Amino acid sequence: MLALDSSSARIEIQCLLQQVLHVSRVHLLGHPDRFLQDFEQPRYNELLRRRLAGEPIAYIFGEREFFGLKFKVTPATLIPRPETELLVDLALARIPPREPCRVLDLGAGSGALALSIAHARAGVDVTAVDASQDALEVARENALRLGIGNVRLLSSDWFSGLAGEHFDLIVSNPPYIAATDAHLEQGDLRFEPRTALASGTDGLDDIRRIIAQAKAHLNPGGWLLFEHGYDQAVAVREILREAGFGEVFSARDLAGIERVSGGRN
Ligand code: GLN
């Protein structure tokens, strides 16, 4: 039988009701006696049917909050995760306040990383690339909606469209799940683009590719920072050192997991 997870069912139903009734959470909780009107019931039934079929809440609503900003998301884009905010924090800490700075986001998806950085640092030039045209469309719409002008969106498979370009900071939340990992068949991941999630037998194919090519696109002293899986930190630090990166480090997310690693050119 189809059922919601009992630990989150209440909050999920409240979210669906908020969406149908166009009310805030405070309003919803303040009116527990309110019944759905006849004209509201079909819409609620439809949203509940989709959720029971496993569709992620973020796709049902068409948006997700990340780093304090609202991002449009579609099945063409990964759903931004809270742990990825760590990568934004680490990136912002490496952007000098008043000097020109060129930032590159590889695999921008909805634009969560690129647009959060561009929004926080209006003086920075951000380039966001993705191999998916559909994802780029979503990122473009997010830039417009959020009124962010300091982002250039380009179609590029990692560095393929960036010949001769150099950056001070390269960030990425690449696919890093092993292609055979059972998690890909569970929860929200079933509905997200496989190309944004899975990367070869050990999940490190794209990270290897990015590390191998990044140095040629970094200015002297420039940083490469990227997210990876919960058990990949040791391996990616090794790959970074072998590629000649200095100041190699990993940082822990709020759950205490080494989630982002990086190095300096
Ligand atoms: N950069 C986007 C994010 O962090 C998309 C990442 C991806 O699709 N792997 O949400």
Short mmCIF file of N, CA and C in Angstrom, two decimals, residues 10-11 13-19 21 23-34 36:
data_model
loop_
_atom_site.label_atom_id
_atom_site.label_comp_id
_atom_site.label_asym_id
_atom_site.label_seq_id
_atom_site.Cartn_x
_atom_site.Cartn_y
_atom_site.Cartn_z
N ARG A 10 2.94 14.18 8.91
CA ARG A 10 2.19 15.35 9.38
C ARG A 10 2.67 16.62 8.67
N ILE A 11 3.98 16.82 8.66
CA ILE A 11 4.52 18.05 8.06
C ILE A 11 4.28 18.06 6.55
N ILE A 13 1.72 16.70 4.93
CA ILE A 13 0.31 17.02 4.70
C ILE A 13 0.07 18.51 4.94
N GLN A 14 0.72 19.05 5.99
CA GLN A 14 0.57 20.49 6.25
C GLN A 14 1.10 21.30 5.06
N CYS A 15 2.23 20.87 4.48
CA CYS A 15 2.79 21.56 3.31
C CYS A 15 1.82 21.52 2.14
N LEU A 16 1.22 20.35 1.90
CA LEU A 16 0.27 20.22 0.80
C LEU A 16 -0.93 21.15 1.03
N LEU A 17 -1.40 21.18 2.27
CA LEU A 17 -2.56 22.04 2.58
C LEU A 17 -2.22 23.52 2.39
N GLN A 18 -1.03 23.91 2.82
CA GLN A 18 -0.59 25.29 2.62
C GLN A 18 -0.63 25.66 1.14
N GLN A 19 -0.16 24.72 0.31
CA GLN A 19 -0.10 24.96 -1.13
C GLN A 19 -1.50 25.11 -1.70
N LEU A 21 -4.32 25.89 -0.06
CA LEU A 21 -5.07 27.01 0.53
C LEU A 21 -4.37 28.35 0.35
N VAL A 23 -1.90 29.58 2.07
CA VAL A 23 -1.76 30.23 3.38
C VAL A 23 -0.40 29.91 3.99
N SER A 24 -0.02 30.74 4.97
CA SER A 24 1.25 30.50 5.66
C SER A 24 1.08 29.36 6.65
N ARG A 25 2.21 28.87 7.12
CA ARG A 25 2.19 27.80 8.12
C ARG A 25 1.50 28.27 9.40
N VAL A 26 1.81 29.51 9.79
CA VAL A 26 1.20 30.06 11.01
C VAL A 26 -0.32 30.10 10.87
N HIS A 27 -0.79 30.54 9.69
CA HIS A 27 -2.23 30.61 9.46
C HIS A 27 -2.86 29.21 9.53
N LEU A 28 -2.20 28.26 8.87
CA LEU A 28 -2.74 26.89 8.84
C LEU A 28 -2.89 26.33 10.25
N LEU A 29 -1.83 26.48 11.05
CA LEU A 29 -1.85 25.92 12.41
C LEU A 29 -2.82 26.68 13.30
N GLY A 30 -3.07 27.93 12.95
CA GLY A 30 -3.98 28.76 13.76
C GLY A 30 -5.46 28.49 13.45
N HIS A 31 -5.74 27.71 12.41
CA HIS A 31 -7.13 27.44 12.03
C HIS A 31 -7.37 25.94 11.87
N PRO A 32 -7.22 25.18 12.97
CA PRO A 32 -7.35 23.72 12.87
C PRO A 32 -8.78 23.28 12.55
N ASP A 33 -9.75 24.19 12.69
CA ASP A 33 -11.16 23.84 12.46
C ASP A 33 -11.58 24.03 11.02
N ARG A 34 -10.69 24.54 10.20
CA ARG A 34 -11.01 24.86 8.80
C ARG A 34 -11.17 23.58 7.98
N LEU A 36 -11.68 21.78 4.09
CA LEU A 36 -11.47 22.08 2.68
C LEU A 36 -12.82 22.33 2.03
#
